[in-house]
């Protein structure tokens, strides 16, 4: 928690918004199929995409680069790359302009492309299109399995009375599938980064909202939420923008953090309430002449001890912190390990 304000804000949150890739899913997409709509071979499509994606830190980019390496393809060096955040990127490969990204990148498509995309979407795959300014040359289907902890974390948040929403830039069919598997109440798909921010603002207008993300295309949404929660393995931008960082990169810690924040606020209110009550009672006793030194000590130091002991109860019920993380306090490599 980056300070007391983050604890107070998390305690009053009523809606939790999740990013999909790298948050509800593992964030290591694997290439499952490649199709070509041009005279390029499937390997040539993959090699072109990998040349461009070598310039990107997006999880999809890493999956594509790894697939090209696994097939032993010769990958050219791309230059002049331009990142179109939330859509994909363009770069110069062997003297040709190559575009890699979502369908928003390619407004004009042909029937065979649509048929292939529909098939991929029905299978719940994430799709990356590869082409040029003239049109689509091929498509790469990737699959990114849901995290083991997602479903139980979402269920635990529901049990705490919170509404859960998934915000993603991915296609609707794939988003719905992951959203259903995770058990979130609401799914918003095909959002650009600025649309994620708008969605967070809209949720926030109704109820205080927390946003959880890994920072790839969602750091602005983390900053816009009343509480931004970053995955520990997320980008530096996410860890910077967030109010709470899950140092263990474990979604199961989200309900734990909410419960801890709520208990902390209850403890603070109880402590202030009892301390004020005891001092007021002592004041009244003094006015009626029932004062002695020991009562004064009890009302002051005794109350300080009581309040401290009550606060220490927060340590119980919190899960143990695993040993490795205790050692890297000074340099914080657990967080910096993201890059
Ligand atoms: P999410 O919201 O699921 O984390 P993003 O907002 O990061 O997803 O990306 C949304 C979509 O934009 C992806 O599904 C993909 O189609 C496209 N995209 C974004 N960045 C890239 C990239 N570097 N390479 C290929 N496609 C990309
Ligand atoms: Mg993401």
mmCIF file of N, CA, C and O in Angstrom, residues 141-222:
data_model
loop_
_atom_site.group_PDB
_atom_site.id
_atom_site.type_symbol
_atom_site.label_atom_id
_atom_site.label_comp_id
_atom_site.label_asym_id
_atom_site.label_seq_id
_atom_site.Cartn_x
_atom_site.Cartn_y
_atom_site.Cartn_z
ATOM 1 N N UNK A 141 -3.334 -16.661 -34.576
ATOM 2 C CA UNK A 141 -4.228 -16.897 -33.437
ATOM 3 C C UNK A 141 -3.388 -17.304 -32.241
ATOM 4 O O UNK A 141 -2.492 -18.148 -32.358
ATOM 5 N N UNK A 142 -3.660 -16.658 -31.120
ATOM 6 C CA UNK A 142 -2.913 -16.987 -29.900
ATOM 7 C C UNK A 142 -3.882 -17.352 -28.787
ATOM 8 O O UNK A 142 -5.019 -16.896 -28.780
ATOM 9 N N UNK A 143 -3.417 -18.164 -27.860
ATOM 10 C CA UNK A 143 -4.255 -18.481 -26.721
ATOM 11 C C UNK A 143 -3.490 -18.181 -25.431
ATOM 12 O O UNK A 143 -2.299 -18.426 -25.334
ATOM 13 N N UNK A 144 -4.224 -17.590 -24.500
ATOM 14 C CA UNK A 144 -3.618 -17.135 -23.252
ATOM 15 C C UNK A 144 -4.473 -17.683 -22.114
ATOM 16 O O UNK A 144 -5.550 -17.158 -21.850
ATOM 17 N N UNK A 145 -4.037 -18.766 -21.468
ATOM 18 C CA UNK A 145 -4.908 -19.397 -20.469
ATOM 19 C C UNK A 145 -5.190 -18.499 -19.270
ATOM 20 O O UNK A 145 -4.375 -17.639 -18.913
ATOM 21 N N UNK A 146 -6.381 -18.703 -18.682
ATOM 22 C CA UNK A 146 -6.779 -17.945 -17.501
ATOM 23 C C UNK A 146 -5.898 -18.375 -16.315
ATOM 24 O O UNK A 146 -5.446 -19.517 -16.255
ATOM 25 N N UNK A 147 -5.599 -17.443 -15.421
ATOM 26 C CA UNK A 147 -4.810 -17.771 -14.219
ATOM 27 C C UNK A 147 -5.609 -18.692 -13.301
ATOM 28 O O UNK A 147 -6.818 -18.533 -13.177
ATOM 29 N N UNK A 148 -4.899 -19.572 -12.610
ATOM 30 C CA UNK A 148 -5.576 -20.478 -11.668
ATOM 31 C C UNK A 148 -6.344 -19.695 -10.610
ATOM 32 O O UNK A 148 -7.434 -20.085 -10.213
ATOM 33 N N UNK A 149 -5.770 -18.588 -10.169
ATOM 34 C CA UNK A 149 -6.332 -17.861 -9.026
ATOM 35 C C UNK A 149 -7.510 -16.963 -9.415
ATOM 36 O O UNK A 149 -8.227 -16.488 -8.537
ATOM 37 N N UNK A 150 -7.738 -16.745 -10.732
ATOM 38 C CA UNK A 150 -8.725 -15.737 -11.140
ATOM 39 C C UNK A 150 -10.127 -16.019 -10.625
ATOM 40 O O UNK A 150 -10.771 -15.162 -10.036
ATOM 41 N N UNK A 151 -10.599 -17.253 -10.866
ATOM 42 C CA UNK A 151 -11.985 -17.571 -10.546
ATOM 43 C C UNK A 151 -12.243 -17.444 -9.043
ATOM 44 O O UNK A 151 -13.239 -16.845 -8.629
ATOM 45 N N UNK A 152 -11.332 -17.987 -8.218
ATOM 46 C CA UNK A 152 -11.563 -17.934 -6.768
ATOM 47 C C UNK A 152 -11.412 -16.506 -6.243
ATOM 48 O O UNK A 152 -12.135 -16.094 -5.333
ATOM 49 N N UNK A 153 -10.516 -15.714 -6.848
ATOM 50 C CA UNK A 153 -10.358 -14.320 -6.413
ATOM 51 C C UNK A 153 -11.618 -13.522 -6.730
ATOM 52 O O UNK A 153 -12.110 -12.760 -5.900
ATOM 53 N N UNK A 154 -12.171 -13.736 -7.941
ATOM 54 C CA UNK A 154 -13.397 -13.023 -8.337
ATOM 55 C C UNK A 154 -14.549 -13.441 -7.424
ATOM 56 O O UNK A 154 -15.340 -12.604 -6.968
ATOM 57 N N UNK A 155 -14.632 -14.735 -7.105
ATOM 58 C CA UNK A 155 -15.703 -15.223 -6.241
ATOM 59 C C UNK A 155 -15.572 -14.623 -4.835
ATOM 60 O O UNK A 155 -16.555 -14.189 -4.233
ATOM 61 N N UNK A 156 -14.322 -14.560 -4.326
ATOM 62 C CA UNK A 156 -14.106 -13.994 -2.988
ATOM 63 C C UNK A 156 -14.504 -12.518 -2.954
ATOM 64 O O UNK A 156 -15.084 -12.034 -1.984
ATOM 65 N N UNK A 157 -14.225 -11.795 -4.041
ATOM 66 C CA UNK A 157 -14.605 -10.374 -4.092
ATOM 67 C C UNK A 157 -16.121 -10.231 -4.113
ATOM 68 O O UNK A 157 -16.677 -9.349 -3.469
ATOM 69 N N UNK A 158 -16.800 -11.134 -4.838
ATOM 70 C CA UNK A 158 -18.259 -11.148 -4.856
ATOM 71 C C UNK A 158 -18.795 -11.369 -3.447
ATOM 72 O O UNK A 158 -19.755 -10.722 -3.023
ATOM 73 N N UNK A 159 -18.132 -12.269 -2.715
ATOM 74 C CA UNK A 159 -18.527 -12.560 -1.335
ATOM 75 C C UNK A 159 -18.352 -11.353 -0.423
ATOM 76 O O UNK A 159 -19.019 -11.244 0.607
ATOM 77 N N UNK A 160 -17.464 -10.442 -0.792
ATOM 78 C CA UNK A 160 -17.270 -9.221 -0.005
ATOM 79 C C UNK A 160 -18.242 -8.123 -0.451
ATOM 80 O O UNK A 160 -18.123 -6.970 -0.049
ATOM 81 N N UNK A 161 -19.163 -8.495 -1.353
ATOM 82 C CA UNK A 161 -20.186 -7.553 -1.793
ATOM 83 C C UNK A 161 -19.732 -6.639 -2.916
ATOM 84 O O UNK A 161 -20.352 -5.601 -3.166
ATOM 85 N N UNK A 162 -18.662 -7.025 -3.610
ATOM 86 C CA UNK A 162 -18.140 -6.161 -4.670
ATOM 87 C C UNK A 162 -18.620 -6.624 -6.043
ATOM 88 O O UNK A 162 -18.777 -7.817 -6.288
ATOM 89 N N UNK A 163 -18.829 -5.658 -6.927
ATOM 90 C CA UNK A 163 -19.203 -5.944 -8.307
ATOM 91 C C UNK A 163 -17.911 -6.063 -9.104
ATOM 92 O O UNK A 163 -16.979 -5.274 -8.890
ATOM 93 N N UNK A 164 -17.809 -7.050 -10.011
ATOM 94 C CA UNK A 164 -16.575 -7.244 -10.780
ATOM 95 C C UNK A 164 -16.827 -7.023 -12.274
ATOM 96 O O UNK A 164 -17.834 -7.476 -12.809
ATOM 97 N N UNK A 165 -15.909 -6.330 -12.916
ATOM 98 C CA UNK A 165 -16.033 -5.985 -14.328
ATOM 99 C C UNK A 165 -14.702 -6.268 -15.013
ATOM 100 O O UNK A 165 -13.654 -6.028 -14.431
ATOM 101 N N UNK A 166 -14.740 -6.798 -16.241
ATOM 102 C CA UNK A 166 -13.497 -6.974 -16.998
ATOM 103 C C UNK A 166 -13.447 -5.952 -18.133
ATOM 104 O O UNK A 166 -14.428 -5.802 -18.869
ATOM 105 N N UNK A 167 -12.326 -5.241 -18.255
ATOM 106 C CA UNK A 167 -12.131 -4.267 -19.337
ATOM 107 C C UNK A 167 -10.991 -4.780 -20.205
ATOM 108 O O UNK A 167 -9.907 -5.040 -19.701
ATOM 109 N N UNK A 168 -11.235 -4.926 -21.510
ATOM 110 C CA UNK A 168 -10.167 -5.454 -22.359
ATOM 111 C C UNK A 168 -10.202 -4.864 -23.756
ATOM 112 O O UNK A 168 -11.251 -4.426 -24.235
ATOM 113 N N UNK A 169 -9.053 -4.878 -24.388
ATOM 114 C CA UNK A 169 -8.940 -4.440 -25.770
ATOM 115 C C UNK A 169 -9.158 -5.585 -26.738
ATOM 116 O O UNK A 169 -9.206 -5.395 -27.952
ATOM 117 N N UNK A 170 -9.286 -6.796 -26.219
ATOM 118 C CA UNK A 170 -9.405 -7.975 -27.070
ATOM 119 C C UNK A 170 -10.809 -8.077 -27.679
ATOM 120 O O UNK A 170 -11.713 -7.367 -27.263
ATOM 121 N N UNK A 171 -10.967 -8.995 -28.651
ATOM 122 C CA UNK A 171 -12.255 -9.136 -29.334
ATOM 123 C C UNK A 171 -13.333 -9.647 -28.376
ATOM 124 O O UNK A 171 -13.045 -10.285 -27.366
ATOM 125 N N UNK A 172 -14.602 -9.355 -28.726
ATOM 126 C CA UNK A 172 -15.721 -9.607 -27.823
ATOM 127 C C UNK A 172 -15.877 -11.080 -27.456
ATOM 128 O O UNK A 172 -16.025 -11.421 -26.293
ATOM 129 N N UNK A 173 -15.812 -11.977 -28.457
ATOM 130 C CA UNK A 173 -16.058 -13.402 -28.190
ATOM 131 C C UNK A 173 -15.029 -13.958 -27.206
ATOM 132 O O UNK A 173 -15.373 -14.654 -26.249
ATOM 133 N N UNK A 174 -13.758 -13.649 -27.440
ATOM 134 C CA UNK A 174 -12.689 -14.143 -26.562
ATOM 135 C C UNK A 174 -12.823 -13.531 -25.171
ATOM 136 O O UNK A 174 -12.653 -14.214 -24.160
ATOM 137 N N UNK A 175 -13.176 -12.245 -25.145
ATOM 138 C CA UNK A 175 -13.343 -11.565 -23.864
ATOM 139 C C UNK A 175 -14.472 -12.197 -23.055
ATOM 140 O O UNK A 175 -14.321 -12.469 -21.865
ATOM 141 N N UNK A 176 -15.614 -12.475 -23.733
ATOM 142 C CA UNK A 176 -16.768 -13.086 -23.061
ATOM 143 C C UNK A 176 -16.377 -14.440 -22.459
ATOM 144 O O UNK A 176 -16.784 -14.787 -21.359
ATOM 145 N N UNK A 177 -15.578 -15.187 -23.228
ATOM 146 C CA UNK A 177 -15.204 -16.526 -22.796
ATOM 147 C C UNK A 177 -14.359 -16.468 -21.520
ATOM 148 O O UNK A 177 -14.625 -17.189 -20.557
ATOM 149 N N UNK A 178 -13.360 -15.599 -21.519
ATOM 150 C CA UNK A 178 -12.493 -15.465 -20.336
ATOM 151 C C UNK A 178 -13.306 -14.897 -19.168
ATOM 152 O O UNK A 178 -13.194 -15.355 -18.034
ATOM 153 N N UNK A 179 -14.159 -13.908 -19.480
ATOM 154 C CA UNK A 179 -14.981 -13.286 -18.444
ATOM 155 C C UNK A 179 -15.891 -14.289 -17.768
ATOM 156 O O UNK A 179 -16.054 -14.280 -16.551
ATOM 157 N N UNK A 180 -16.480 -15.184 -18.565
ATOM 158 C CA UNK A 180 -17.377 -16.196 -18.010
ATOM 159 C C UNK A 180 -16.588 -17.179 -17.151
ATOM 160 O O UNK A 180 -17.016 -17.556 -16.065
ATOM 161 N N UNK A 181 -15.396 -17.586 -17.659
ATOM 162 C CA UNK A 181 -14.567 -18.532 -16.899
ATOM 163 C C UNK A 181 -14.140 -17.933 -15.559
ATOM 164 O O UNK A 181 -14.052 -18.625 -14.552
ATOM 165 N N UNK A 182 -13.882 -16.622 -15.561
ATOM 166 C CA UNK A 182 -13.429 -15.966 -14.323
ATOM 167 C C UNK A 182 -14.615 -15.663 -13.404
ATOM 168 O O UNK A 182 -14.429 -15.496 -12.199
ATOM 169 N N UNK A 183 -15.816 -15.579 -13.987
ATOM 170 C CA UNK A 183 -17.012 -15.319 -13.193
ATOM 171 C C UNK A 183 -17.291 -13.853 -12.917
ATOM 172 O O UNK A 183 -18.017 -13.536 -11.978
ATOM 173 N N UNK A 184 -16.730 -12.951 -13.746
ATOM 174 C CA UNK A 184 -16.998 -11.524 -13.521
ATOM 175 C C UNK A 184 -18.443 -11.186 -13.902
ATOM 176 O O UNK A 184 -19.037 -11.843 -14.756
ATOM 177 N N UNK A 185 -19.006 -10.166 -13.253
ATOM 178 C CA UNK A 185 -20.393 -9.787 -13.476
ATOM 179 C C UNK A 185 -20.589 -9.197 -14.872
ATOM 180 O O UNK A 185 -21.621 -9.373 -15.497
ATOM 181 N N UNK A 186 -19.576 -8.461 -15.372
ATOM 182 C CA UNK A 186 -19.759 -7.628 -16.541
ATOM 183 C C UNK A 186 -18.487 -7.661 -17.400
ATOM 184 O O UNK A 186 -17.383 -7.668 -16.850
ATOM 185 N N UNK A 187 -18.644 -7.698 -18.732
ATOM 186 C CA UNK A 187 -17.483 -7.718 -19.633
ATOM 187 C C UNK A 187 -17.584 -6.555 -20.614
ATOM 188 O O UNK A 187 -18.608 -6.394 -21.273
ATOM 189 N N UNK A 188 -16.528 -5.744 -20.709
ATOM 190 C CA UNK A 188 -16.483 -4.678 -21.725
ATOM 191 C C UNK A 188 -15.292 -4.984 -22.632
ATOM 192 O O UNK A 188 -14.156 -5.015 -22.139
ATOM 193 N N UNK A 189 -15.551 -5.198 -23.928
ATOM 194 C CA UNK A 189 -14.487 -5.634 -24.842
ATOM 195 C C UNK A 189 -14.169 -4.578 -25.887
ATOM 196 O O UNK A 189 -14.880 -3.577 -26.014
ATOM 197 N N UNK A 190 -13.113 -4.835 -26.658
ATOM 198 C CA UNK A 190 -12.683 -4.006 -27.790
ATOM 199 C C UNK A 190 -12.488 -2.542 -27.400
ATOM 200 O O UNK A 190 -12.852 -1.634 -28.142
ATOM 201 N N UNK A 191 -11.918 -2.321 -26.222
ATOM 202 C CA UNK A 191 -11.673 -0.967 -25.729
ATOM 203 C C UNK A 191 -10.253 -0.525 -26.057
ATOM 204 O O UNK A 191 -9.305 -1.292 -25.876
ATOM 205 N N UNK A 192 -10.096 0.694 -26.517
ATOM 206 C CA UNK A 192 -8.774 1.294 -26.667
ATOM 207 C C UNK A 192 -8.356 1.803 -25.289
ATOM 208 O O UNK A 192 -9.211 1.985 -24.416
ATOM 209 N N UNK A 193 -7.038 2.050 -25.078
ATOM 210 C CA UNK A 193 -6.609 2.501 -23.752
ATOM 211 C C UNK A 193 -7.418 3.690 -23.224
ATOM 212 O O UNK A 193 -7.796 3.706 -22.054
ATOM 213 N N UNK A 194 -7.725 4.673 -24.102
ATOM 214 C CA UNK A 194 -8.485 5.842 -23.617
ATOM 215 C C UNK A 194 -9.934 5.464 -23.291
ATOM 216 O O UNK A 194 -10.571 6.079 -22.445
ATOM 217 N N UNK A 195 -10.445 4.417 -23.968
ATOM 218 C CA UNK A 195 -11.803 3.951 -23.663
ATOM 219 C C UNK A 195 -11.839 3.194 -22.333
ATOM 220 O O UNK A 195 -12.857 3.186 -21.647
ATOM 221 N N UNK A 196 -10.690 2.546 -21.985
ATOM 222 C CA UNK A 196 -10.609 1.912 -20.663
ATOM 223 C C UNK A 196 -10.701 2.982 -19.578
ATOM 224 O O UNK A 196 -11.382 2.797 -18.571
ATOM 225 N N UNK A 197 -10.022 4.104 -19.799
ATOM 226 C CA UNK A 197 -10.072 5.210 -18.839
ATOM 227 C C UNK A 197 -11.514 5.712 -18.711
ATOM 228 O O UNK A 197 -12.024 5.895 -17.599
ATOM 229 N N UNK A 198 -12.192 5.899 -19.860
ATOM 230 C CA UNK A 198 -13.578 6.382 -19.841
ATOM 231 C C UNK A 198 -14.472 5.392 -19.102
ATOM 232 O O UNK A 198 -15.359 5.795 -18.334
ATOM 233 N N UNK A 199 -14.233 4.078 -19.312
ATOM 234 C CA UNK A 199 -15.045 3.054 -18.641
ATOM 235 C C UNK A 199 -14.837 3.116 -17.130
ATOM 236 O O UNK A 199 -15.797 3.017 -16.365
ATOM 237 N N UNK A 200 -13.574 3.304 -16.702
ATOM 238 C CA UNK A 200 -13.290 3.408 -15.261
ATOM 239 C C UNK A 200 -13.983 4.633 -14.677
ATOM 240 O O UNK A 200 -14.619 4.568 -13.626
ATOM 241 N N UNK A 201 -13.917 5.760 -15.398
ATOM 242 C CA UNK A 201 -14.566 6.989 -14.916
ATOM 243 C C UNK A 201 -16.070 6.785 -14.770
ATOM 244 O O UNK A 201 -16.683 7.250 -13.804
ATOM 245 N N UNK A 202 -16.687 6.084 -15.753
ATOM 246 C CA UNK A 202 -18.132 5.847 -15.716
ATOM 247 C C UNK A 202 -18.504 4.965 -14.525
ATOM 248 O O UNK A 202 -19.476 5.228 -13.819
ATOM 249 N N UNK A 203 -17.707 3.908 -14.272
ATOM 250 C CA UNK A 203 -17.970 3.037 -13.119
ATOM 251 C C UNK A 203 -17.855 3.831 -11.836
ATOM 252 O O UNK A 203 -18.645 3.690 -10.907
ATOM 253 N N UNK A 204 -16.814 4.697 -11.829
ATOM 254 C CA UNK A 204 -16.509 5.478 -10.641
ATOM 255 C C UNK A 204 -17.606 6.485 -10.309
ATOM 256 O O UNK A 204 -17.839 6.792 -9.140
ATOM 257 N N UNK A 205 -18.279 6.985 -11.362
ATOM 258 C CA UNK A 205 -19.359 7.949 -11.152
ATOM 259 C C UNK A 205 -20.477 7.296 -10.347
ATOM 260 O O UNK A 205 -21.178 7.958 -9.586
ATOM 261 N N UNK A 206 -20.645 5.958 -10.501
ATOM 262 C CA UNK A 206 -21.691 5.248 -9.763
ATOM 263 C C UNK A 206 -21.198 4.851 -8.366
ATOM 264 O O UNK A 206 -21.880 5.085 -7.378
ATOM 265 N N UNK A 207 -20.022 4.220 -8.285
ATOM 266 C CA UNK A 207 -19.489 3.699 -7.011
ATOM 267 C C UNK A 207 -17.971 3.801 -7.029
ATOM 268 O O UNK A 207 -17.369 3.703 -8.086
ATOM 269 N N UNK A 208 -17.335 3.933 -5.837
ATOM 270 C CA UNK A 208 -15.867 3.939 -5.810
ATOM 271 C C UNK A 208 -15.323 2.644 -6.440
ATOM 272 O O UNK A 208 -15.810 1.562 -6.146
ATOM 273 N N UNK A 209 -14.357 2.799 -7.350
ATOM 274 C CA UNK A 209 -13.894 1.677 -8.159
ATOM 275 C C UNK A 209 -12.388 1.455 -8.050
ATOM 276 O O UNK A 209 -11.616 2.410 -8.058
ATOM 277 N N UNK A 210 -11.993 0.182 -7.957
ATOM 278 C CA UNK A 210 -10.581 -0.185 -8.030
ATOM 279 C C UNK A 210 -10.324 -0.785 -9.401
ATOM 280 O O UNK A 210 -11.187 -1.464 -9.945
ATOM 281 N N UNK A 211 -9.154 -0.514 -9.974
ATOM 282 C CA UNK A 211 -8.796 -1.098 -11.278
ATOM 283 C C UNK A 211 -7.514 -1.906 -11.085
ATOM 284 O O UNK A 211 -6.539 -1.415 -10.511
ATOM 285 N N UNK A 212 -7.520 -3.152 -11.573
ATOM 286 C CA UNK A 212 -6.353 -4.018 -11.438
ATOM 287 C C UNK A 212 -5.784 -4.299 -12.813
ATOM 288 O O UNK A 212 -6.520 -4.748 -13.701
ATOM 289 N N UNK A 213 -4.504 -4.030 -13.021
ATOM 290 C CA UNK A 213 -3.916 -4.282 -14.329
ATOM 291 C C UNK A 213 -2.431 -4.550 -14.255
ATOM 292 O O UNK A 213 -1.804 -4.395 -13.203
ATOM 293 N N UNK A 214 -1.872 -4.951 -15.409
ATOM 294 C CA UNK A 214 -0.434 -5.210 -15.466
ATOM 295 C C UNK A 214 0.286 -4.060 -16.154
ATOM 296 O O UNK A 214 1.496 -4.073 -16.280
ATOM 297 N N UNK A 215 -0.483 -3.065 -16.605
ATOM 298 C CA UNK A 215 0.149 -1.847 -17.116
ATOM 299 C C UNK A 215 0.371 -1.796 -18.599
ATOM 300 O O UNK A 215 0.630 -0.732 -19.138
ATOM 301 N N UNK A 216 0.258 -2.958 -19.308
ATOM 302 C CA UNK A 216 0.412 -2.884 -20.754
ATOM 303 C C UNK A 216 -0.893 -2.311 -21.303
ATOM 304 O O UNK A 216 -1.934 -2.960 -21.264
ATOM 305 N N UNK A 217 -0.854 -1.065 -21.741
ATOM 306 C CA UNK A 217 -2.020 -0.337 -22.264
ATOM 307 C C UNK A 217 -3.070 -0.011 -21.200
ATOM 308 O O UNK A 217 -4.180 0.353 -21.553
ATOM 309 N N UNK A 218 -2.793 -0.179 -19.917
ATOM 310 C CA UNK A 218 -3.826 0.163 -18.946
ATOM 311 C C UNK A 218 -3.329 1.040 -17.790
ATOM 312 O O UNK A 218 -4.084 1.283 -16.847
ATOM 313 N N UNK A 219 -2.093 1.535 -17.862
ATOM 314 C CA UNK A 219 -1.598 2.417 -16.800
ATOM 315 C C UNK A 219 -2.481 3.665 -16.610
ATOM 316 O O UNK A 219 -2.764 4.035 -15.474
ATOM 317 N N UNK A 220 -2.973 4.298 -17.707
ATOM 318 C CA UNK A 220 -3.863 5.462 -17.499
ATOM 319 C C UNK A 220 -5.143 5.081 -16.749
ATOM 320 O O UNK A 220 -5.636 5.861 -15.932
ATOM 321 N N UNK A 221 -5.682 3.872 -17.011
ATOM 322 C CA UNK A 221 -6.890 3.425 -16.313
ATOM 323 C C UNK A 221 -6.589 3.189 -14.831
ATOM 324 O O UNK A 221 -7.410 3.494 -13.971
ATOM 325 N N UNK A 222 -5.395 2.672 -14.530
ATOM 326 C CA UNK A 222 -5.001 2.470 -13.128
ATOM 327 C C UNK A 222 -4.957 3.810 -12.404
ATOM 328 O O UNK A 222 -5.402 3.938 -11.270
#
